[in-house]
Coordinates of C-alpha atoms and ligand atoms in Angstrom, one line a residue:
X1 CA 244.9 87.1 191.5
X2 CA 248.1 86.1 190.5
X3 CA 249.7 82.4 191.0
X4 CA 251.6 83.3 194.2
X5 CA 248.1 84.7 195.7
X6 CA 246.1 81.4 194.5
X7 CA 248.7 79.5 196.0
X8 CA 247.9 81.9 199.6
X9 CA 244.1 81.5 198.5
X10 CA 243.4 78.1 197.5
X11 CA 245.5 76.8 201.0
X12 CA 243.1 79.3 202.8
X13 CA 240.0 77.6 201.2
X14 CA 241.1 74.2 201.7
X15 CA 241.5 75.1 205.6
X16 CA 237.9 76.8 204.8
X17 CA 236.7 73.3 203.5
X18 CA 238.3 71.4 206.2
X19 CA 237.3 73.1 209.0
X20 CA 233.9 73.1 208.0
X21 CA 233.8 69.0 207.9
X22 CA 235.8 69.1 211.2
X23 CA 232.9 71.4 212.8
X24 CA 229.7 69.8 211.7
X25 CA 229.0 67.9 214.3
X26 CA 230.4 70.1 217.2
X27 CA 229.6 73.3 215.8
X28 CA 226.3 75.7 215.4
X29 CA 225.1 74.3 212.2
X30 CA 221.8 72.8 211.7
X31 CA 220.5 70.1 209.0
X32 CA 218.7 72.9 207.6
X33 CA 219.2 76.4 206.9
X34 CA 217.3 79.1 208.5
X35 CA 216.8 81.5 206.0
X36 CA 213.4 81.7 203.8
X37 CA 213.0 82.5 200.6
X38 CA 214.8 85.6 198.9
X39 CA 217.3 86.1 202.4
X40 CA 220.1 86.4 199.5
X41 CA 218.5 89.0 197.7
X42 CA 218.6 91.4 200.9
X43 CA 222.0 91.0 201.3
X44 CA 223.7 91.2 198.1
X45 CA 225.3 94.4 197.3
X46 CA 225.3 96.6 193.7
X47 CA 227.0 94.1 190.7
X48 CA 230.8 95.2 191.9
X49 CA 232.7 97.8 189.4
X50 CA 236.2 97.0 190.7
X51 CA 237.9 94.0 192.3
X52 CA 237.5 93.4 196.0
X53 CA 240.0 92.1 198.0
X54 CA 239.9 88.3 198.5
X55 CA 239.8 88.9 202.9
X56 CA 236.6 90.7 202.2
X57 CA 235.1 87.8 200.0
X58 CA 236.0 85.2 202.3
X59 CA 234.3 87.3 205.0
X60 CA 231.2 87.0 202.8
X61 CA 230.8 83.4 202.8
X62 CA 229.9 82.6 206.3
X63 CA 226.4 85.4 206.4
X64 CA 225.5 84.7 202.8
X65 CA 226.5 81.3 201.6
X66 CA 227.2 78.9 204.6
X67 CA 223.9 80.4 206.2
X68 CA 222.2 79.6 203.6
X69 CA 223.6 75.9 203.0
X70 CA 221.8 73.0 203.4
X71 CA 224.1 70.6 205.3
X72 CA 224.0 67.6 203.7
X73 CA 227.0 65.6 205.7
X74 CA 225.3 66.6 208.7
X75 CA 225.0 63.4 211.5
X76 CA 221.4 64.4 211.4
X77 CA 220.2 65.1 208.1
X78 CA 218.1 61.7 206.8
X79 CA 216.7 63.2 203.9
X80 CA 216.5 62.1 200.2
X81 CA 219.3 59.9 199.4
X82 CA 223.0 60.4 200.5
X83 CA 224.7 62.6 198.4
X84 CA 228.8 61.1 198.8
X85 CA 231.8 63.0 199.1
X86 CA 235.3 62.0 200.2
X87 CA 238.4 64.1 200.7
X88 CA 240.2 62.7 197.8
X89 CA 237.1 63.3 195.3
X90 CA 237.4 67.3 196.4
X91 CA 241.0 67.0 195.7
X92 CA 239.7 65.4 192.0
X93 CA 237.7 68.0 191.8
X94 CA 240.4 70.7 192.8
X95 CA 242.5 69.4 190.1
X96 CA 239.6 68.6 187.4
X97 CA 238.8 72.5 187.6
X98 CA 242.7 73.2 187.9
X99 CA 243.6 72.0 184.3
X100 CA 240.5 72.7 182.5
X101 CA 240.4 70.8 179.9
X102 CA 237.3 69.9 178.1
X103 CA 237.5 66.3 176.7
X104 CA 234.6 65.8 174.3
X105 CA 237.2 63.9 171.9
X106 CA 239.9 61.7 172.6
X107 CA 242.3 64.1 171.0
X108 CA 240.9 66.8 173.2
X109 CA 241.9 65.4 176.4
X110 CA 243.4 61.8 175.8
X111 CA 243.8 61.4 179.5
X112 CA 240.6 61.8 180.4
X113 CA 239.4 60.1 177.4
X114 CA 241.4 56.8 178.3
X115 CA 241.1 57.1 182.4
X116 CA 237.4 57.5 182.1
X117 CA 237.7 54.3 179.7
X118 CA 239.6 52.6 182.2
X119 CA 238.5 53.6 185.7
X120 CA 234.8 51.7 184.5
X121 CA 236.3 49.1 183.6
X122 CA 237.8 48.5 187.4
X123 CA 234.1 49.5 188.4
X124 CA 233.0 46.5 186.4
X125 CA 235.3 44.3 188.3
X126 CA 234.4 45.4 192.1
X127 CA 230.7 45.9 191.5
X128 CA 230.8 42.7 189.4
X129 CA 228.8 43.9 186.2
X130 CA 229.1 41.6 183.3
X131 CA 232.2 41.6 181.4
X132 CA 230.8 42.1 178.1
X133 CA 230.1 46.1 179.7
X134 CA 234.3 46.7 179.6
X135 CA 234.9 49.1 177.5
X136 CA 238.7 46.9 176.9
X137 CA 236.0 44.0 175.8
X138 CA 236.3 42.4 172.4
X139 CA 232.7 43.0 171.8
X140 CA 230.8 46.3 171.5
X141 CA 230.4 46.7 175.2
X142 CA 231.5 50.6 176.6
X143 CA 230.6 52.6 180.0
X144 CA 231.2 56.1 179.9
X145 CA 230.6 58.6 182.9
X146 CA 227.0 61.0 182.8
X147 CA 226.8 63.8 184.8
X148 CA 223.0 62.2 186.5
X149 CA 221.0 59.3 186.5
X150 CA 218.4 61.7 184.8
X151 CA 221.1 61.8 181.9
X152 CA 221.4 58.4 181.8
X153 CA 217.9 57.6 181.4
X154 CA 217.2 60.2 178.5
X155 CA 220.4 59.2 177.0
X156 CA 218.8 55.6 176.8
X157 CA 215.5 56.7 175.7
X158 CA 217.2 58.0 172.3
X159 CA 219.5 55.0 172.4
X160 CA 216.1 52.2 172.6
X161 CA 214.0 54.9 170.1
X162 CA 216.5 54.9 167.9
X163 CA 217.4 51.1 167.8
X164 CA 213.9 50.0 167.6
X165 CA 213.0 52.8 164.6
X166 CA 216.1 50.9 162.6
X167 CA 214.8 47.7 163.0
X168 CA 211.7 48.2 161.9
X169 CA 212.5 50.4 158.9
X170 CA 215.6 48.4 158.1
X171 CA 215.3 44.6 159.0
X172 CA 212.6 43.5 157.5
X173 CA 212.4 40.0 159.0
X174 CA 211.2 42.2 161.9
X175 CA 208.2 43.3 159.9
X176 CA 207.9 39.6 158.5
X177 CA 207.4 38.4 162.2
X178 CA 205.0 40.3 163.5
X179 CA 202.9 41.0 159.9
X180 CA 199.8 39.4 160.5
X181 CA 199.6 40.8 163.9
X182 CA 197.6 44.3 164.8
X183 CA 201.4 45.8 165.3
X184 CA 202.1 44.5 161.8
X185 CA 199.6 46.9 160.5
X186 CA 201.0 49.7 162.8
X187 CA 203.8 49.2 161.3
X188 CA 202.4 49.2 157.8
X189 CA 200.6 52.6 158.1
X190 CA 204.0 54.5 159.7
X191 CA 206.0 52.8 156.8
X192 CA 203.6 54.0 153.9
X193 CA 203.9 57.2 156.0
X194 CA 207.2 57.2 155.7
X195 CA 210.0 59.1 152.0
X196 CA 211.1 55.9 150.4
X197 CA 214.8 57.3 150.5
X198 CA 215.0 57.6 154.1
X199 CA 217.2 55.3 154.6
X200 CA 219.9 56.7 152.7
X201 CA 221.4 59.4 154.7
X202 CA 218.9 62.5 153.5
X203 CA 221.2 65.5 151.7
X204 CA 218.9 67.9 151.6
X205 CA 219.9 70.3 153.9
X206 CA 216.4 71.4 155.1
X207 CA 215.1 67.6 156.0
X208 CA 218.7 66.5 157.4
X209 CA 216.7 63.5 159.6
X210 CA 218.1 60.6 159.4
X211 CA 215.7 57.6 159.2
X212 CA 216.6 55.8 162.9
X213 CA 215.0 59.4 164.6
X214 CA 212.3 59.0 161.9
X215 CA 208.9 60.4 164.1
X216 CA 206.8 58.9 161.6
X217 CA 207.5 55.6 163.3
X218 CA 208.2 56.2 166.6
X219 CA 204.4 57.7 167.1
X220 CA 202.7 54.5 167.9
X221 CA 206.1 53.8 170.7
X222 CA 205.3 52.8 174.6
X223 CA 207.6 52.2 177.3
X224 CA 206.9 51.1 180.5
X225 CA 208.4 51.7 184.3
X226 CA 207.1 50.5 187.2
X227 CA 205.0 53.6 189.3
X228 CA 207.3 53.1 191.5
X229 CA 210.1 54.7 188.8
X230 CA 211.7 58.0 189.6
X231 CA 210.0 60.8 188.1
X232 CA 213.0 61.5 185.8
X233 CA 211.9 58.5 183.8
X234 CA 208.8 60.6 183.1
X235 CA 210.2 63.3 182.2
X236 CA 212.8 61.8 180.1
X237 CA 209.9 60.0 177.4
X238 CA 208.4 63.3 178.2
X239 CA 211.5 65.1 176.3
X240 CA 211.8 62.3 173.9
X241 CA 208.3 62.3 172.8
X242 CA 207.6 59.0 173.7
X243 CA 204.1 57.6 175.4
X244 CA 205.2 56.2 178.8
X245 CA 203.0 53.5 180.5
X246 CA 203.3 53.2 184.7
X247 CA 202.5 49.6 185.2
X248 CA 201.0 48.8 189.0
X249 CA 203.9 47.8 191.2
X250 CA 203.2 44.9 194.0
X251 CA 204.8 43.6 196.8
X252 CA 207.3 41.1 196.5
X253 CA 208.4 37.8 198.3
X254 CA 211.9 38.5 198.7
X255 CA 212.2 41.9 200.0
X256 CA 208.4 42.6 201.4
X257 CA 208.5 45.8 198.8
X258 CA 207.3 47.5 195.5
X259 CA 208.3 45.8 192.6
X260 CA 207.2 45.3 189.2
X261 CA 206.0 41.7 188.3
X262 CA 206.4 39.4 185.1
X263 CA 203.0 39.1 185.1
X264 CA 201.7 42.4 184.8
X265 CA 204.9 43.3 182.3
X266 CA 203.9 40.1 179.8
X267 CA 200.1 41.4 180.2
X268 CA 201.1 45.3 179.5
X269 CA 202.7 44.1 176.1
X270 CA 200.1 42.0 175.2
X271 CA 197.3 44.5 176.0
X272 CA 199.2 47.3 174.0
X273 CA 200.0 45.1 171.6
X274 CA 196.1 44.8 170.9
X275 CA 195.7 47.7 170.6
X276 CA 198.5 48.3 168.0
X277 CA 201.2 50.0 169.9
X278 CA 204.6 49.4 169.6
X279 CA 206.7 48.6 173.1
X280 CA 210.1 49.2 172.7
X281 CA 211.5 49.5 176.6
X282 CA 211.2 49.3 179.6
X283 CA 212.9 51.3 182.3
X284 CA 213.2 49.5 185.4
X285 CA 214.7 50.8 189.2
X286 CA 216.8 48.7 191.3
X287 CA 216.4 50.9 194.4
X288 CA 213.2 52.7 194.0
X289 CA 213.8 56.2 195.2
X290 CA 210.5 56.0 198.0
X291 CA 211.1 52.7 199.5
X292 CA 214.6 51.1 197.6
X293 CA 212.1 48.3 196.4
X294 CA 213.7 46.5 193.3
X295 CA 212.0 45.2 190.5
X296 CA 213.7 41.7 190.1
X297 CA 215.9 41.5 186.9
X298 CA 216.2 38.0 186.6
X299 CA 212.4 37.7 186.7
X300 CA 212.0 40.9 184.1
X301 CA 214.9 40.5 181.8
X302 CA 214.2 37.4 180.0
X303 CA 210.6 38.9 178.9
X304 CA 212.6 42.1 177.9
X305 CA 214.8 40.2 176.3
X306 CA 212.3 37.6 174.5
X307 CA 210.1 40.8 173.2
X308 CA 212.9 42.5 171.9
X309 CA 212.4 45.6 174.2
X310 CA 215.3 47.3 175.4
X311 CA 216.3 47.2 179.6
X312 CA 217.3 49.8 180.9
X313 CA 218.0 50.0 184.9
X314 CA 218.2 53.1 186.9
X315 CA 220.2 51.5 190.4
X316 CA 220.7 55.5 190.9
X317 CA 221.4 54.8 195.1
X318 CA 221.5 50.8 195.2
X319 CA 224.3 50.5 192.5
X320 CA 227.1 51.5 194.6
X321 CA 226.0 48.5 197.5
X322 CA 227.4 46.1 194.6
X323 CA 230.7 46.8 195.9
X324 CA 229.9 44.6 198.8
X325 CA 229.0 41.0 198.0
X326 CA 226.5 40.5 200.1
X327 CA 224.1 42.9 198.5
X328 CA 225.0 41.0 195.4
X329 CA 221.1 39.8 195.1
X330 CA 220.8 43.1 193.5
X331 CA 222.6 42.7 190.4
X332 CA 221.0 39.0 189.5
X333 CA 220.0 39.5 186.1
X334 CA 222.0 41.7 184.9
X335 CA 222.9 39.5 181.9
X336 CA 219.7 40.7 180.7
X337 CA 220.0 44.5 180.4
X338 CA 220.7 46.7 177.4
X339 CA 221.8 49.4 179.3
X340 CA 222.6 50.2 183.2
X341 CA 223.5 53.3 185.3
X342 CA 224.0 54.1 189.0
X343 CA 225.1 57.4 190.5
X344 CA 228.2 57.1 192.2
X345 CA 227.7 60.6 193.5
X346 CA 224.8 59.1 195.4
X347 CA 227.1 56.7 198.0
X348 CA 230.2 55.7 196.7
X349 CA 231.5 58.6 198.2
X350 CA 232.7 60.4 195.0
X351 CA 230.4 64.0 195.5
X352 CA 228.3 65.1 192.4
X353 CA 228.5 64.6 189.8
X354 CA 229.9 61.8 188.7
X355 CA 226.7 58.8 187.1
X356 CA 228.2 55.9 185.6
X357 CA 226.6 54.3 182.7
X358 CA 227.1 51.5 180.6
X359 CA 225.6 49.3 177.3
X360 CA 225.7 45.7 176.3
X361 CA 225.8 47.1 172.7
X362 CA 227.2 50.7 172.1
X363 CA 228.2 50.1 168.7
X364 CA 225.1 51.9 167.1
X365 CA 224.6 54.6 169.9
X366 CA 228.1 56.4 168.1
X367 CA 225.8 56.6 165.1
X368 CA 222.8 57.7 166.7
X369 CA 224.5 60.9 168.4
X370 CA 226.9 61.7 165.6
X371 CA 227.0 65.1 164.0
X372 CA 230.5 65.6 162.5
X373 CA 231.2 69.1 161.7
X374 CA 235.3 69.3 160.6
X375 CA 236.5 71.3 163.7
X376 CA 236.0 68.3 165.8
X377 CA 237.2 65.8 163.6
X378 CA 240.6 64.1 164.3
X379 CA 243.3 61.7 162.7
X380 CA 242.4 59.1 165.9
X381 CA 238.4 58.7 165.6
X382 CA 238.3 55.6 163.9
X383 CA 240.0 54.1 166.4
X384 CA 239.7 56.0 169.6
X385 CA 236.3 56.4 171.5
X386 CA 235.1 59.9 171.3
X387 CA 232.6 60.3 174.1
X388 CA 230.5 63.3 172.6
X389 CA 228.5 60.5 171.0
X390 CA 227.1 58.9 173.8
X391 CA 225.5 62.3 175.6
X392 CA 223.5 65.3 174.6
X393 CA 226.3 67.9 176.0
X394 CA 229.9 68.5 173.8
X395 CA 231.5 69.2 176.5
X396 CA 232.7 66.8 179.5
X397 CA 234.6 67.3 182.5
X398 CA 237.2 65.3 184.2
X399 CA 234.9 63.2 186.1
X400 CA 236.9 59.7 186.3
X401 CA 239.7 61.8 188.2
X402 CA 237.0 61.1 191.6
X403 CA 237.0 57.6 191.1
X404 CA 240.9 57.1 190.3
X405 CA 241.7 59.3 193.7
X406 CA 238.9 57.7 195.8
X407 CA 239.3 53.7 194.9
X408 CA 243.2 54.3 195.2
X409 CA 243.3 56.6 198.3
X410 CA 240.1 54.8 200.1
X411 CA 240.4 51.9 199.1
X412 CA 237.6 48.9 198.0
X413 CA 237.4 48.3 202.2
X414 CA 236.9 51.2 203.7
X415 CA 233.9 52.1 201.0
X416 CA 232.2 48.8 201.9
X417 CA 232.7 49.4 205.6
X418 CA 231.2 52.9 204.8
X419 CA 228.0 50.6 202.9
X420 CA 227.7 48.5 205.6
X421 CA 227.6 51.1 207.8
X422 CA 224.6 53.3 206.3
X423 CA 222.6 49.4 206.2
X424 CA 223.8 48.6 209.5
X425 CA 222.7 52.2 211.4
X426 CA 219.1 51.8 209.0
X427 CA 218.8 48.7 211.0
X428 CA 219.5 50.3 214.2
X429 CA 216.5 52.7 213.7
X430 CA 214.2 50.0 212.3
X431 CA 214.4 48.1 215.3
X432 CA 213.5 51.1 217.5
X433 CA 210.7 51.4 215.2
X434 CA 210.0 47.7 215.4
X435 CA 209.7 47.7 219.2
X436 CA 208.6 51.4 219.5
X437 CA 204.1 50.8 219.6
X438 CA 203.2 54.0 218.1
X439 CA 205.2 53.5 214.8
X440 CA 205.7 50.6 212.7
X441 CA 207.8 49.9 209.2
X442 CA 206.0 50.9 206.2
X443 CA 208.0 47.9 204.3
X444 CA 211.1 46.3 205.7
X445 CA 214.6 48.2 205.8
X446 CA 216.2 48.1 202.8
X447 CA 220.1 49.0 202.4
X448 CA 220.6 52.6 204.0
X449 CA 216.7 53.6 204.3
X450 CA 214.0 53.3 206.9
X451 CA 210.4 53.8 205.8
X452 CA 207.7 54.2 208.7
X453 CA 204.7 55.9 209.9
X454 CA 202.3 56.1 213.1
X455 CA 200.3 53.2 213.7
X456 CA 196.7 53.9 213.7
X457 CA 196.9 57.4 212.3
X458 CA 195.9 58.5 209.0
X459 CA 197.7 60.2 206.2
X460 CA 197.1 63.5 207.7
X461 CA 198.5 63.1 210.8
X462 CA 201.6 61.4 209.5
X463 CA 201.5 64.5 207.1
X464 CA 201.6 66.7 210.3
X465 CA 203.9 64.7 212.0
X466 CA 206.4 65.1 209.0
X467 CA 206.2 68.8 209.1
X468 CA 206.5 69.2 212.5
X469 CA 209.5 67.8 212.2
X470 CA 211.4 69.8 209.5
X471 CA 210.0 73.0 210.9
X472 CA 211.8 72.1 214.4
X473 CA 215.1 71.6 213.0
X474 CA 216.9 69.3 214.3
X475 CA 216.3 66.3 212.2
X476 CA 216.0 66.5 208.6
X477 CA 213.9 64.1 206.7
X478 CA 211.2 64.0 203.7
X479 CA 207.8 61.8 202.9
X480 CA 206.7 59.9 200.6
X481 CA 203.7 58.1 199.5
X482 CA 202.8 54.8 198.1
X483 CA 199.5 53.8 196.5
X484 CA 198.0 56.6 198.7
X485 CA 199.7 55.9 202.0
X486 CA 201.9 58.6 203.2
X487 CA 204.7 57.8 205.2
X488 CA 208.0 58.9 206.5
X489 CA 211.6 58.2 204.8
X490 CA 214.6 57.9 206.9
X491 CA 218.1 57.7 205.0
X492 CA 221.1 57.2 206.5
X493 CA 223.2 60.0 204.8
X494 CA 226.3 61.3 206.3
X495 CA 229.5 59.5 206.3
X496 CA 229.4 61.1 210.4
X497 CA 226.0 59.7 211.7
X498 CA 226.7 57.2 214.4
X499 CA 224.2 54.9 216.7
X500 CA 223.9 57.8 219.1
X501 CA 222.7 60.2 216.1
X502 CA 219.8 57.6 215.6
X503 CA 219.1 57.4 218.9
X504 CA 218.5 60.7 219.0
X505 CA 216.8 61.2 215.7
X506 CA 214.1 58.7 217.6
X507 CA 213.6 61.1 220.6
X508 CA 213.2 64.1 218.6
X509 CA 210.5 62.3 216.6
X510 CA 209.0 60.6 220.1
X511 CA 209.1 64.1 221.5
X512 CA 207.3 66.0 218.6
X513 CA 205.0 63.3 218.1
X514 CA 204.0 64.1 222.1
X515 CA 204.0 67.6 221.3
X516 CA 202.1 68.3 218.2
X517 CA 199.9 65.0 217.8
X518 CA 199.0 63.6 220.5
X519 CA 198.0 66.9 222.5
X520 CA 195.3 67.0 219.8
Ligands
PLP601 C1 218.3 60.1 192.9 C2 217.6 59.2 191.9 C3 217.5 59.7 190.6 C4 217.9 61.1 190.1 O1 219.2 61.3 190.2 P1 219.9 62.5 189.4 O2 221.3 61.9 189.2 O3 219.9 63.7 190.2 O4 219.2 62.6 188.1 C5 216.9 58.8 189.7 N1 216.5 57.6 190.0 C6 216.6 57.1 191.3 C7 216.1 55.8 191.6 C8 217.2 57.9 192.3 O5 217.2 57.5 193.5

């Protein structure tokens, strides 16, 4: 393909794109797919020897790929969490793959070094994050772009492993503090574990560990999420070899949902504490993924903060409703976190990926992640921000490009309006719910979801219910289950669902419910 046939090919592909948007409501396609299993592998030909022509791929795409796509912008597709997209964030995207450049430096893309820098900064503005995350900030504040909250969260285990390892090694009124206590003498036995010249940078080429990712002390380490957290927080201690505790959420005053208490944080350290562990963080959700329940910040943070354990907050879905200030209840407390991340591939209509992340204190994280072989060095990293040392990857894409096109073309209004709207259509359905006597609200609508079940029916029947309704096809929604009660989840997801769409999505469920449950 040569330059004048992209030119021929990339216009036919945005029609492609285009048409497909234009045609998902009015046209054949389903939430779902209707393929099972290994369709693809039935109709893919030998591995080609020579070119085909680009008419005969494009012919392709309908049978093998659009058959087999899951339609997440369609009106009626309620599961999971919204996943955003936006014309201007494909055109991002279209130029982002069009000059690829891979900016793991500053001097290897300055551009998307700096706009990266700069485009979090406006985010701190219009979501209202503390000032002191700005990466322009006089203090050691920085937000840089991950590709998922997943990411995000490993990315602060390390960080909160690595910053509680240096204390303890290296500031020893730390030890002095807590001495006579039962963690004092954990503390003792790692450190006589532990090569006197440790802290010096090792030079042996063969024990090259330097002493803040020192495993000798981080053994006796717990953090703590709610069991309400995602399971990505699992798996991320998982990775990191950390013990992770999954402290009992309860219902809350403010929002009738799962959260994590004060109380039963304060009684998790003390408890541990006992029994000579060390905690060192604690990962709390502001929008659980089951039932968007928040664990309150300003009611967590200060114990965080008075402990000396590091906050993290995973607002994965709920970060981008900060845009609008009346879901600004969501952000109280933030003073108190260490470090915060929200996907704004989830609904700030910018499509994956694109997870913004940011630290009170990034100063030490560079030193954490740094390896420094010479080819990457350059004559600006003293005093630009190279963001290889604040993810696992060395290579980065031209992420920030999604927010610069879609806060400039869109615009702060129409995204709230867009907010709003998933909130106000979830409120639609919950009242249907609400005056519908075979179903009732698992916990009061929260933002864009609805979760509900069948009064009077067990977990198996909601179970049934569920299934019944994925395997007819018409809605699309998952389950999910809380302290052992299983009920339904439905998320308003595409940017093309209207009141009518709800409407509907409530007589299917009436009509299967007729059909499959109570014919029993
Ligand atoms: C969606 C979600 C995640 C996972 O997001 P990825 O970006 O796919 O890793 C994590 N936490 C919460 C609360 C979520 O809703």
């Amino acid at each position: 393909m040569d330059s004048q046939e992209f030119r021929q090919a990339g216009k036919r592909m945005v029609d492609y794109v285009a048409d497909y948007w234009d045609e998902l409501r009015t046209g054949q396609r389903r939430p779902l797919p209707p393929v099972k299993p290994g369709y693809l592998n039935e109709l893919m030909p030998e591995a080609p020897t020579k070119p085909d022509g680009w008419d005969r791929i494009f012919q392709d795409l309908e049978p093998m790929i659009m058959n087999g796509n899951t339609n997440w912008h369609h009106p009626h597709f309620f599961a999971y969490f919204p996943t955003a997209c936006s014309y201007p964030a494909i055109a991002a995207d279209i130029l982002s793959g069009g000059i690829s450049a891979v900016g793991f430096t500053w001097k290897s893309c300055p551009s998307m070094t700096e706009l990266e820098m700069s485009t979090l900064d406006w985010l701190v503005d219009l979501l209202g994050l503390p000032q002191h995350f700005k990466n322009a900030a006089e203090g050691p504040g920085c937000g840089i772009i991950q590709s998922t909250a997943s990411d995000a969260t490993l990315i602060a285990i390390f960080a909160a492993r690595a910053t509680a390892v240096e204390k303890i090694k290296v500031f020893p009124s730390f030890f002095e503090r807590v001495a006579s206590s039962k963690v004092g003498e954990t503390i003792k036995t790692l450190l006589s574990k532990v090569r006197q010249n440790t802290v010096e940078e090792e030079t042996n080429e063969c024990a090259a560990l330097p002493y803040y990712h020192d495993p000798t002390v981080f053994e006796k380490f717990v953090a703590y999420c709610s069991d309400q957290a995602h399971s990505s927080v699992e798996k991320g201690a998982m990775l990191a070899g950390i013990r992770l505790r999954k402290l009992t959420s309860s219902l809350d005053e403010q929002l009738g949902n799962y959260a994590l208490t004060k109380e039963t944080l304060e009684k998790a350290i003390k408890e541990d504490r006992a029994k000579g562990l060390i905690p060192f963080m604690l990962i709390a959700t502001v929008g659980t993924t089951s039932t968007c329940g928040v664990d309150h910040l300003e009611e967590i943070g200060p114990v965080c903060n008075k402990e000396g354990i590091w906050l993290h907050v995973d607002a994965a879905y709920a970060g981008s409703f900060l845009i609008c200030p009346e879901f600004h209840y969501l952000a109280k407390g933030m003073e108190f976190v260490d470090s915060y991340n929200f996907n704004a591939h989830k609904c700030l209509m910018m499509n994956f990926d694109c997870s913004p992340m940011w630290f009170k204190n990034g100063a030490h994280i560079v030193k954490y992640f740094n390896v420094d072989p010479l080819y990457l060095k350059h004559e600006h990293q003293a005093t630009a921000s190279d963001y290889r040392h604040f993810q696992v990857a060395l290579g980065r894409r031209f992420r920030s490009l999604k927010i610069w096109f879609v806060l400039r073309s869109l615009g702060v209004a129409r995204l709230q309006e867009y907010l709003r709207g998933l909130d106000k259509l979830a409120g639609v359905f919950a009242e249907l719910i609400q005056k519908d006597e075979d179903f009732e609200l698992f916990v009061p609508k929260h933002l864009g979801l609805v979760c509900f079940r069948m009064k009077d029916k067990n977990n198996e029947e909601n179970e049934k219910l569920c299934n019944a309704l994925n395997d007819d096809g018409r809605i699309h929604l998952v389950p999910s289950k809380v302290h052992g009660s299983y009920f339904l989840r439905l998320s308003i997801c595409s940017q093309f669902t209207k009141e009518e769409d709800i409407h509907f999505a409530h007589k299917v469920i009436k009509e299967i419910k007729e059909k499959e449950i109570d014919s029993l």
